[in-house]
Amino acid sequence: MTLQIVIGTQWGDEGKGRFVDLLSAKADVVARFAGGDNAGHTIRIGDEVYKLHLIPSGLIYPQTVGVIGSGTVVNPSVLLHEMESLRGAGVIVNQNRLKISYAAHMITPAHLALDRAREASLGKARIGTTVRGIGPAYIDKARRSGVQYHDLLDMDYFKQRLTQSLENANRELTLLYGAEPVDIVAVMEEYLSYAEILAPHIADTSALVLDALEAGKHVIAEGAQGALLDIDHGSYPYVTSSSCVAANALVGLGIGMPDELSVVGIVKTFQTRVGSGPFPTELEGETASMLRGDGTQQWDEFGTTTGRPRRIGWLDGMLLKRVVRMNGVTELGLTKLDVLSGIAEIQFCTDYKPSEGMISPLLARKVVEPVYETFQGWDEDIMDITRWEDLPQNAQRYVNAIEAYCGVPVRWISVGPERSQVIYR
Ligand code: GDP
Ligand code: IMO
Ligand code: MG
């Protein structure tokens, strides 16, 4: 049984989608295990750019089956839209290729309204969510008032569950936030119309993934968000509402420990974050602007889901090392080495002042001063390089330092967004 779990090691947007696509060349099943359309995964093949929020990035390769697992929360309207847009780009999306777990939870317009109302009520203390209804949908799941996809297969039960969920939300919207309630009749009508289209895709995906693993097939578990956004181990409360660490791939897909496992940690060569929360190595000024880009390049640092400019900083080795250990990362995939071209001096955070025991409180609120090791940069455009030995010496030094610091091999180095722009080591 071979399972390859791909996770983000930072605050999201490390390039997971790009890597899952790359690794899917040899995959049979590619499965999302948590989160919802708060994720935005961009893949570039030739001149074609695919932006995926829910559908696993591996689906672009024609031999794969995509699974949206039990641990996810799925907005059916976003899903249908994404299915259509992929079809428009020539990808075959049918009931044989795309499976939704019967246990996945459904996001409703009331969850979006609640997300918006909560964020507004928090004022300056807001989380900076993607306002996709993720938190409220997971709250509904935890308090056992959520709607699952298999409910769609029994109309009477579905109506009962959806009504209960919407009525709860409307009470909260009006009484707690003084907001407009959602129109239950209109939502019901809209959601009933999805049943016929989505029903053929609903499956026991736990059994599907287990069957694949037992048959010796190659299964990729596609992480969304990043480990520092994990609800238990991230920078709480500035986190998402699901678990984004590697261990949750097993829970979110409904499988046991596989015989063979690799955990691929995706690391961007610098650090970014959207939304609020601590960010010890955050940068402002010219270097931050250079790393962010001005929005003219497809890969510039503006949110795929929200369009917000991402906060920028130097790579934080302290957090990375902790994430690598906690997730049992076995190999690293580096992204955006090319974006560092032209930066005279690159800083890599290797410690904090004060150092002892600061990591977990730091994630929540403490301000620490990063201690940096400085690396000389390079000016060459490296986007066409495909061999390690052709990289400028200074780029090699920086990559080697990350590898030595984390104690895990850097197996792939991405030097551009396109599928082929990668160096294998
Ligand atoms: P994800 O959420 O982790 O999948 O990452 P996103 O797709 O949100 O953000 C990563 C962005 O960087 C996308 O626009 C990718 O096309 C782009 N990208 C990925 N790897 C590289 C790389 O090595 N170089 C450059 N220039 N862009 C990259
Ligand atoms: P991918 O998969 C970056 C962040 C939001 C916010 C916090 C909570 O593309 O890496 P939520 O809407 O989940 O309740 O927001 O989490 N966030 C992400 N940031 N990339 C993502 O996904 C994210 N998904 C959620 O910006 O700070
Ligand atoms: Mg993203």
Short mmCIF file of C-alpha atoms and ligand atoms in Angstrom, two decimals:
data_model
loop_
_atom_site.label_atom_id
_atom_site.label_comp_id
_atom_site.label_asym_id
_atom_site.label_seq_id
_atom_site.Cartn_x
_atom_site.Cartn_y
_atom_site.Cartn_z
CA MET A 1 0.00 0.00 0.00
CA THR A 2 1.66 3.22 -1.10
CA LEU A 3 0.35 6.48 0.20
CA GLN A 4 2.01 9.76 -0.59
CA ILE A 5 0.74 12.64 1.52
CA VAL A 6 1.46 16.14 0.22
CA ILE A 7 1.17 18.95 2.76
CA GLY A 8 1.93 22.65 2.95
CA THR A 9 4.55 23.40 5.60
CA GLN A 10 3.76 27.11 5.99
CA TRP A 11 0.58 29.23 6.06
CA GLY A 12 -0.75 27.93 2.73
CA ASP A 13 -0.03 28.78 -0.91
CA GLU A 14 3.31 26.97 -0.90
CA GLY A 15 2.60 25.44 -4.30
CA LYS A 16 0.85 22.23 -3.21
CA GLY A 17 -1.38 22.15 -6.29
CA ARG A 18 1.60 22.52 -8.58
CA PHE A 19 3.35 19.63 -6.82
CA VAL A 20 0.32 17.36 -6.62
CA ASP A 21 -0.07 17.82 -10.37
CA LEU A 22 3.60 16.97 -10.91
CA LEU A 23 3.46 13.85 -8.73
CA SER A 24 0.17 12.74 -10.28
CA ALA A 25 1.90 11.65 -13.48
CA LYS A 26 2.21 8.23 -11.83
CA ALA A 27 -0.82 8.31 -9.51
CA ASP A 28 -4.02 6.28 -9.64
CA VAL A 29 -6.05 8.12 -7.01
CA VAL A 30 -5.67 11.71 -5.79
CA ALA A 31 -7.71 12.60 -2.73
CA ARG A 32 -8.45 15.80 -0.83
CA PHE A 33 -8.84 15.06 2.89
CA ALA A 34 -9.78 18.36 4.56
CA GLY A 35 -10.86 21.94 4.01
CA GLY A 36 -13.10 23.27 1.29
CA ASP A 37 -13.02 26.00 -1.31
CA ASN A 38 -10.95 28.21 0.99
CA ALA A 39 -8.12 26.43 -0.84
CA GLY A 40 -6.88 27.84 -4.13
CA HIS A 41 -4.48 25.63 -6.07
CA THR A 42 -3.03 26.94 -9.30
CA ILE A 43 -1.55 24.64 -11.93
CA ARG A 44 0.06 25.65 -15.15
CA ILE A 45 0.49 23.33 -18.10
CA GLY A 46 1.89 25.07 -21.14
CA ASP A 47 -0.11 28.28 -21.44
CA GLU A 48 -3.18 26.80 -19.74
CA VAL A 49 -3.76 27.92 -16.13
CA TYR A 50 -6.11 25.85 -13.94
CA LYS A 51 -7.37 27.31 -10.67
CA LEU A 52 -8.85 24.62 -8.44
CA HIS A 53 -10.56 25.04 -5.09
CA LEU A 54 -12.21 21.68 -4.45
CA ILE A 55 -11.35 19.24 -7.21
CA PRO A 56 -8.06 17.44 -6.53
CA SER A 57 -5.18 18.85 -8.57
CA GLY A 58 -4.31 15.35 -9.81
CA LEU A 59 -7.42 15.19 -12.00
CA ILE A 60 -5.71 16.95 -14.87
CA TYR A 61 -3.74 13.79 -15.65
CA PRO A 62 -6.20 11.55 -17.52
CA GLN A 63 -5.56 8.25 -15.69
CA THR A 64 -6.42 9.46 -12.19
CA VAL A 65 -9.55 9.21 -10.06
CA GLY A 66 -10.18 12.27 -7.89
CA VAL A 67 -11.67 11.91 -4.43
CA ILE A 68 -13.16 14.62 -2.23
CA GLY A 69 -12.85 12.88 1.12
CA SER A 70 -14.95 12.61 4.26
CA GLY A 71 -13.04 15.31 6.12
CA THR A 72 -13.94 18.04 3.64
CA VAL A 73 -16.69 20.67 3.56
CA VAL A 74 -18.05 21.17 0.06
CA ASN A 75 -20.06 24.01 -1.41
CA PRO A 76 -22.06 22.25 -4.16
CA SER A 77 -22.47 25.36 -6.25
CA VAL A 78 -18.69 25.99 -6.28
CA LEU A 79 -18.08 22.33 -7.07
CA LEU A 80 -20.45 22.32 -10.05
CA HIS A 81 -18.94 25.51 -11.34
CA GLU A 82 -15.46 24.02 -11.07
CA MET A 83 -16.52 20.80 -12.78
CA GLU A 84 -17.87 22.86 -15.68
CA SER A 85 -14.80 25.02 -15.97
CA LEU A 86 -12.51 21.98 -16.02
CA ARG A 87 -14.67 20.40 -18.71
CA GLY A 88 -14.37 23.64 -20.65
CA ALA A 89 -10.59 23.21 -20.49
CA GLY A 90 -10.89 19.69 -21.94
CA VAL A 91 -10.56 17.65 -18.71
CA ILE A 92 -12.93 14.68 -18.48
CA VAL A 93 -15.00 15.09 -15.32
CA ASN A 94 -17.59 12.36 -14.90
CA GLN A 95 -18.90 10.01 -12.22
CA ASN A 96 -16.09 7.54 -12.87
CA ARG A 97 -13.38 10.13 -12.38
CA LEU A 98 -14.70 12.29 -9.56
CA LYS A 99 -16.03 10.85 -6.30
CA ILE A 100 -17.42 12.77 -3.35
CA SER A 101 -17.49 11.08 0.02
CA TYR A 102 -20.98 10.41 1.27
CA ALA A 103 -19.73 11.75 4.63
CA ALA A 104 -18.43 15.10 3.33
CA HIS A 105 -20.34 18.05 4.72
CA MET A 106 -22.29 20.54 2.67
CA ILE A 107 -21.66 24.28 2.82
CA THR A 108 -24.82 26.36 2.47
CA PRO A 109 -25.35 30.08 1.74
CA ALA A 110 -26.17 30.44 5.46
CA HIS A 111 -22.62 29.34 6.32
CA LEU A 112 -21.26 32.06 4.06
CA ALA A 113 -23.55 34.66 5.66
CA LEU A 114 -22.46 33.53 9.13
CA ASP A 115 -18.77 33.69 8.18
CA ARG A 116 -19.28 37.26 6.91
CA ALA A 117 -21.29 38.33 9.99
CA ARG A 118 -18.76 36.86 12.46
CA GLU A 119 -15.80 38.46 10.76
CA ALA A 120 -17.58 41.83 10.69
CA SER A 121 -18.47 41.55 14.38
CA LEU A 122 -14.84 40.82 15.32
CA GLY A 123 -13.63 44.14 13.88
CA LYS A 124 -9.85 44.44 14.22
CA ALA A 125 -9.66 41.01 15.87
CA ARG A 126 -11.04 39.31 12.75
CA ILE A 127 -9.33 36.16 11.52
CA GLY A 128 -9.27 37.34 7.93
CA THR A 129 -11.06 34.24 6.69
CA THR A 130 -11.72 33.56 3.03
CA VAL A 131 -15.46 34.06 3.80
CA ARG A 132 -16.29 30.76 2.11
CA GLY A 133 -18.33 29.52 5.07
CA ILE A 134 -15.65 27.06 6.19
CA GLY A 135 -15.72 27.77 9.95
CA PRO A 136 -19.54 27.77 10.25
CA ALA A 137 -19.77 24.51 8.23
CA TYR A 138 -17.29 22.79 10.56
CA ILE A 139 -19.20 24.19 13.57
CA ASP A 140 -22.38 22.62 12.18
CA LYS A 141 -20.51 19.32 11.72
CA ALA A 142 -19.15 19.34 15.28
CA ARG A 143 -22.50 20.15 16.83
CA ARG A 144 -24.10 17.44 14.68
CA SER A 145 -26.45 19.69 12.81
CA GLY A 146 -24.60 19.55 9.49
CA VAL A 147 -25.84 18.16 6.19
CA GLN A 148 -23.82 15.34 4.64
CA TYR A 149 -23.67 14.41 0.99
CA HIS A 150 -25.40 11.04 1.47
CA ASP A 151 -28.42 12.96 2.81
CA LEU A 152 -28.93 14.07 -0.80
CA LEU A 153 -29.82 10.48 -1.68
CA ASP A 154 -32.97 10.55 0.49
CA MET A 155 -35.04 13.62 -0.37
CA ASP A 156 -37.25 13.67 2.72
CA TYR A 157 -34.34 13.28 5.08
CA PHE A 158 -32.34 15.86 3.13
CA LYS A 159 -35.13 18.44 3.39
CA GLN A 160 -35.37 17.83 7.12
CA ARG A 161 -31.61 18.18 7.70
CA LEU A 162 -31.19 21.24 5.48
CA THR A 163 -34.18 22.98 7.08
CA GLN A 164 -32.78 22.36 10.55
CA SER A 165 -29.35 23.66 9.58
CA LEU A 166 -30.78 26.79 7.90
CA GLU A 167 -33.15 27.53 10.77
CA ASN A 168 -30.28 27.32 13.27
CA ALA A 169 -28.20 29.64 11.12
CA ASN A 170 -31.02 32.13 10.71
CA ARG A 171 -31.52 32.33 14.46
CA GLU A 172 -27.82 33.05 14.88
CA LEU A 173 -27.74 35.53 12.00
CA THR A 174 -30.68 37.57 13.23
CA LEU A 175 -30.44 37.31 17.01
CA LEU A 176 -26.68 37.38 17.47
CA TYR A 177 -25.52 39.50 14.56
CA GLY A 178 -28.61 41.49 13.58
CA ALA A 179 -28.03 40.29 10.01
CA GLU A 180 -30.52 39.33 7.29
CA PRO A 181 -31.72 35.70 7.44
CA VAL A 182 -31.30 33.50 4.36
CA ASP A 183 -34.37 32.60 2.31
CA ILE A 184 -34.93 28.97 3.29
CA VAL A 185 -37.35 28.22 0.43
CA ALA A 186 -34.96 29.59 -2.19
CA VAL A 187 -31.95 27.71 -0.76
CA MET A 188 -33.99 24.50 -0.56
CA GLU A 189 -35.02 24.84 -4.19
CA GLU A 190 -31.46 25.53 -5.31
CA TYR A 191 -30.01 22.63 -3.31
CA LEU A 192 -32.64 20.14 -4.44
CA SER A 193 -31.67 20.94 -8.00
CA TYR A 194 -28.12 19.75 -7.25
CA ALA A 195 -29.23 16.31 -6.10
CA GLU A 196 -29.67 14.76 -9.53
CA ILE A 197 -26.34 16.05 -10.86
CA LEU A 198 -24.26 15.20 -7.81
CA ALA A 199 -25.84 11.89 -6.73
CA PRO A 200 -23.85 9.74 -9.21
CA HIS A 201 -20.60 11.14 -7.78
CA ILE A 202 -21.40 10.31 -4.14
CA ALA A 203 -19.52 7.22 -2.96
CA ASP A 204 -17.99 5.34 -0.07
CA THR A 205 -14.61 6.91 -0.73
CA SER A 206 -13.00 5.29 2.30
CA ALA A 207 -13.60 1.87 0.67
CA LEU A 208 -12.47 3.24 -2.69
CA VAL A 209 -9.13 4.49 -1.33
CA LEU A 210 -8.59 1.31 0.70
CA ASP A 211 -9.30 -0.86 -2.36
CA ALA A 212 -6.76 1.16 -4.35
CA LEU A 213 -4.11 0.87 -1.63
CA GLU A 214 -4.71 -2.85 -1.20
CA ALA A 215 -4.36 -3.35 -4.94
CA GLY A 216 -0.91 -1.73 -4.73
CA LYS A 217 -2.01 1.43 -6.49
CA HIS A 218 -0.43 4.82 -5.94
CA VAL A 219 -2.62 7.12 -3.88
CA ILE A 220 -1.82 10.79 -3.27
CA ALA A 221 -3.47 12.60 -0.37
CA GLU A 222 -3.62 16.26 -1.34
CA GLY A 223 -3.31 18.69 1.56
CA ALA A 224 -5.04 22.04 1.55
CA GLN A 225 -4.05 25.07 3.61
CA GLY A 226 -0.75 24.67 5.49
CA ALA A 227 0.39 23.06 8.74
CA LEU A 228 0.60 26.45 10.48
CA LEU A 229 -3.12 26.93 9.78
CA ASP A 230 -3.97 23.63 11.52
CA ILE A 231 -6.74 24.00 14.09
CA ASP A 232 -4.79 22.09 16.78
CA HIS A 233 -1.17 22.81 15.96
CA GLY A 234 -1.27 26.15 14.16
CA SER A 235 -1.30 29.79 15.20
CA TYR A 236 -4.68 29.53 16.95
CA PRO A 237 -7.04 31.42 16.76
CA TYR A 238 -5.61 32.63 13.44
CA VAL A 239 -6.09 29.26 11.78
CA THR A 240 -8.61 27.49 9.61
CA SER A 241 -11.27 25.20 11.10
CA SER A 242 -9.85 21.86 10.02
CA SER A 243 -6.72 19.85 10.56
CA CYS A 244 -4.14 20.33 7.81
CA VAL A 245 -1.37 18.13 9.19
CA ALA A 246 -0.30 14.88 7.50
CA ALA A 247 -1.81 12.61 10.16
CA ASN A 248 -5.25 13.93 9.31
CA ALA A 249 -4.96 12.49 5.81
CA LEU A 250 -5.75 9.10 7.35
CA VAL A 251 -8.69 10.42 9.37
CA GLY A 252 -10.03 12.61 6.57
CA LEU A 253 -9.94 9.76 4.06
CA GLY A 254 -11.04 6.99 6.44
CA ILE A 255 -8.01 4.72 6.10
CA GLY A 256 -5.53 3.07 8.45
CA MET A 257 -1.77 3.37 8.50
CA PRO A 258 -0.51 2.22 5.08
CA ASP A 259 2.42 -0.17 4.65
CA GLU A 260 4.35 2.39 2.66
CA LEU A 261 4.10 6.07 3.35
CA SER A 262 5.91 9.16 2.22
CA VAL A 263 5.10 12.66 3.40
CA VAL A 264 6.10 15.37 0.97
CA GLY A 265 6.39 18.79 2.60
CA ILE A 266 6.02 21.70 0.20
CA VAL A 267 8.13 24.70 1.16
CA LYS A 268 8.16 28.05 -0.55
CA THR A 269 11.64 29.62 -0.47
CA PHE A 270 10.18 32.56 1.43
CA GLN A 271 7.18 32.88 3.74
CA THR A 272 3.70 34.25 3.00
CA ARG A 273 0.44 34.55 4.86
CA VAL A 274 -3.05 35.83 4.03
CA GLY A 275 -5.30 36.92 6.85
CA SER A 276 -4.38 38.00 10.36
CA GLY A 277 -2.05 36.46 12.91
CA PRO A 278 1.57 36.42 14.04
CA PHE A 279 4.34 36.38 11.45
CA PRO A 280 7.79 36.68 13.06
CA THR A 281 9.79 37.06 9.83
CA GLU A 282 7.37 39.46 8.12
CA LEU A 283 8.93 42.04 5.82
CA GLU A 284 7.81 45.39 4.57
CA GLY A 285 9.27 47.73 1.99
CA GLU A 286 11.10 47.10 -1.24
CA THR A 287 12.16 43.47 -0.71
CA ALA A 288 8.60 42.50 0.24
CA SER A 289 7.29 44.23 -2.91
CA MET A 290 9.87 42.46 -5.07
CA LEU A 291 8.94 39.06 -3.65
CA ARG A 292 5.19 39.74 -3.85
CA GLY A 293 5.31 41.03 -7.43
CA ASP A 294 2.93 43.64 -8.81
CA GLY A 295 0.21 41.23 -9.91
CA THR A 296 1.28 41.11 -13.54
CA GLN A 297 2.69 37.57 -13.29
CA GLN A 298 0.31 34.66 -12.71
CA TRP A 299 2.39 33.54 -9.70
CA ASP A 300 2.59 36.92 -7.97
CA GLU A 301 1.55 36.78 -4.31
CA PHE A 302 -2.12 37.65 -4.44
CA GLY A 303 -4.65 35.13 -3.04
CA THR A 304 -6.09 32.66 -5.57
CA THR A 305 -9.36 32.55 -3.64
CA THR A 306 -9.68 36.13 -2.43
CA GLY A 307 -7.31 38.23 -4.55
CA ARG A 308 -5.86 39.75 -1.34
CA PRO A 309 -2.17 40.73 -1.42
CA ARG A 310 -0.30 38.15 0.64
CA ARG A 311 1.90 39.22 3.55
CA ILE A 312 5.55 38.46 2.81
CA GLY A 313 8.55 37.43 4.92
CA TRP A 314 11.80 35.47 4.99
CA LEU A 315 11.71 31.70 5.28
CA ASP A 316 11.20 30.79 8.94
CA GLY A 317 13.38 27.75 9.64
CA MET A 318 12.25 27.55 13.27
CA LEU A 319 8.63 26.99 12.25
CA LEU A 320 9.62 24.81 9.30
CA LYS A 321 11.72 22.45 11.40
CA ARG A 322 8.88 22.04 13.88
CA VAL A 323 6.39 21.32 11.06
CA VAL A 324 8.76 18.82 9.43
CA ARG A 325 9.05 16.86 12.69
CA MET A 326 5.39 17.05 13.63
CA ASN A 327 4.25 15.80 10.23
CA GLY A 328 6.89 13.13 9.78
CA VAL A 329 7.94 14.82 6.53
CA THR A 330 10.19 12.45 4.58
CA GLU A 331 11.12 14.71 1.65
CA LEU A 332 10.79 18.33 0.71
CA GLY A 333 9.62 20.02 -2.49
CA LEU A 334 10.89 23.60 -2.74
CA THR A 335 8.99 26.15 -4.78
CA LYS A 336 9.71 29.59 -6.20
CA LEU A 337 13.51 29.47 -6.11
CA ASP A 338 13.29 31.54 -9.31
CA VAL A 339 11.49 34.36 -7.48
CA LEU A 340 14.61 34.95 -5.35
CA SER A 341 16.69 35.81 -8.47
CA GLY A 342 17.83 39.42 -8.18
CA ILE A 343 17.55 39.64 -4.39
CA ALA A 344 21.03 40.69 -3.21
CA GLU A 345 20.91 39.07 0.24
CA ILE A 346 18.56 36.31 1.31
CA GLN A 347 17.79 35.84 5.00
CA PHE A 348 16.90 32.51 6.58
CA CYS A 349 15.58 32.53 10.14
CA THR A 350 17.45 29.91 12.17
CA ASP A 351 16.58 30.98 15.73
CA TYR A 352 14.53 33.40 17.80
CA LYS A 353 15.50 35.76 20.60
CA PRO A 354 14.63 34.84 23.30
CA SER A 355 14.99 31.27 22.14
CA GLU A 356 13.95 28.77 24.82
CA GLY A 357 10.45 27.29 24.57
CA MET A 358 9.06 30.17 22.53
CA ILE A 359 7.52 28.42 19.59
CA SER A 360 4.02 27.56 20.74
CA PRO A 361 3.27 30.79 22.61
CA LEU A 362 4.81 32.65 19.71
CA LEU A 363 2.34 31.11 17.29
CA ALA A 364 -0.46 32.62 19.30
CA ARG A 365 0.71 36.06 20.30
CA LYS A 366 4.26 36.68 21.55
CA VAL A 367 6.57 38.88 19.56
CA VAL A 368 10.00 37.42 19.08
CA GLU A 369 13.00 38.69 17.22
CA PRO A 370 14.18 36.37 14.47
CA VAL A 371 17.88 35.53 14.22
CA TYR A 372 18.92 35.29 10.57
CA GLU A 373 21.64 33.60 8.62
CA THR A 374 22.41 35.65 5.51
CA PHE A 375 22.99 34.12 2.06
CA GLN A 376 24.35 35.95 -0.97
CA GLY A 377 21.84 36.01 -3.80
CA TRP A 378 22.22 35.55 -7.57
CA ASP A 379 21.10 37.55 -10.57
CA GLU A 380 20.67 34.86 -13.20
CA ASP A 381 17.22 33.91 -14.50
CA ILE A 382 16.99 30.24 -13.44
CA MET A 383 13.53 29.44 -14.81
CA ASP A 384 14.84 27.25 -17.66
CA ILE A 385 17.32 25.28 -15.57
CA THR A 386 16.52 21.59 -15.24
CA ARG A 387 19.73 20.25 -13.66
CA TRP A 388 20.96 20.86 -10.12
CA GLU A 389 24.54 21.40 -11.25
CA ASP A 390 23.46 24.25 -13.54
CA LEU A 391 22.02 26.32 -10.69
CA PRO A 392 24.15 29.27 -9.53
CA GLN A 393 26.42 28.31 -6.60
CA ASN A 394 24.64 30.75 -4.29
CA ALA A 395 21.26 29.16 -5.08
CA GLN A 396 22.74 25.73 -4.34
CA ARG A 397 24.12 27.02 -1.03
CA TYR A 398 20.70 28.30 0.05
CA VAL A 399 18.96 25.04 -0.86
CA ASN A 400 21.65 22.97 0.88
CA ALA A 401 21.27 25.12 4.02
CA ILE A 402 17.50 24.52 4.17
CA GLU A 403 18.06 20.80 3.74
CA ALA A 404 20.78 20.63 6.40
CA TYR A 405 18.75 22.70 8.85
CA CYS A 406 15.62 20.52 8.51
CA GLY A 407 17.46 17.21 8.23
CA VAL A 408 15.22 16.08 5.35
CA PRO A 409 16.24 15.81 1.69
CA VAL A 410 15.07 18.43 -0.80
CA ARG A 411 13.97 16.07 -3.56
CA TRP A 412 12.47 18.56 -6.00
CA ILE A 413 13.18 22.23 -6.71
CA SER A 414 10.58 24.15 -8.62
CA VAL A 415 11.89 27.08 -10.67
CA GLY A 416 8.67 28.15 -12.35
CA PRO A 417 4.94 27.45 -12.30
CA GLU A 418 4.87 25.28 -15.42
CA ARG A 419 4.74 21.50 -15.01
CA SER A 420 8.19 21.01 -16.56
CA GLN A 421 9.99 23.75 -14.61
CA VAL A 422 11.42 21.48 -11.96
CA ILE A 423 14.79 20.08 -10.94
CA TYR A 424 14.87 16.51 -9.61
CA ARG A 425 17.66 15.72 -7.16
P1 GDP B 1 -1.16 26.15 -3.18
O1 GDP B 1 -2.36 26.73 -2.55
O2 GDP B 1 -0.18 25.62 -2.18
O3 GDP B 1 -1.48 25.14 -4.23
O4 GDP B 1 -0.41 27.35 -3.92
P2 GDP B 1 -1.11 28.47 -4.85
O5 GDP B 1 -1.49 27.83 -6.13
O6 GDP B 1 -2.16 29.20 -4.10
O7 GDP B 1 0.08 29.49 -5.02
C1 GDP B 1 1.27 29.14 -5.64
C2 GDP B 1 1.49 30.03 -6.89
O8 GDP B 1 2.83 29.96 -7.28
C3 GDP B 1 0.68 29.61 -8.10
O9 GDP B 1 0.37 30.74 -8.86
C4 GDP B 1 1.66 28.70 -8.86
O10 GDP B 1 1.41 28.67 -10.26
C5 GDP B 1 2.94 29.40 -8.59
N1 GDP B 1 4.15 28.55 -8.53
C6 GDP B 1 4.28 27.32 -7.98
N2 GDP B 1 5.58 26.95 -8.01
C7 GDP B 1 6.26 27.97 -8.57
C8 GDP B 1 7.64 28.21 -8.85
O11 GDP B 1 8.52 27.40 -8.57
N3 GDP B 1 7.96 29.42 -9.42
C9 GDP B 1 7.02 30.36 -9.72
N4 GDP B 1 7.42 31.49 -10.28
N5 GDP B 1 5.72 30.15 -9.48
C10 GDP B 1 5.35 28.99 -8.90
P1 IMO B 2 -4.41 26.83 0.13
O1 IMO B 2 -4.87 25.40 0.06
C1 IMO B 2 -3.76 30.48 2.37
C2 IMO B 2 -6.42 31.19 5.77
C3 IMO B 2 -7.28 32.44 5.61
C4 IMO B 2 -7.40 32.86 7.06
C5 IMO B 2 -7.52 31.52 7.78
C6 IMO B 2 -8.96 31.10 8.08
O2 IMO B 2 -4.59 27.59 -1.13
O3 IMO B 2 -3.01 26.90 0.65
P2 IMO B 2 -10.90 30.13 6.54
O4 IMO B 2 -11.59 30.72 5.35
O5 IMO B 2 -10.23 28.83 6.28
O6 IMO B 2 -11.79 30.07 7.76
O7 IMO B 2 -9.75 31.21 6.90
O8 IMO B 2 -6.92 30.56 6.94
N1 IMO B 2 -6.51 30.23 4.65
C7 IMO B 2 -5.59 30.12 3.69
N2 IMO B 2 -4.50 30.86 3.43
N3 IMO B 2 -4.05 29.43 1.58
C8 IMO B 2 -5.14 28.67 1.84
O9 IMO B 2 -5.41 27.52 1.17
C9 IMO B 2 -5.99 29.02 2.91
N4 IMO B 2 -7.14 28.52 3.41
C10 IMO B 2 -7.44 29.26 4.49
O10 IMO B 2 -6.62 33.40 4.82
O11 IMO B 2 -6.20 33.47 7.49
MG MG B 3 -3.43 28.52 -2.52
#
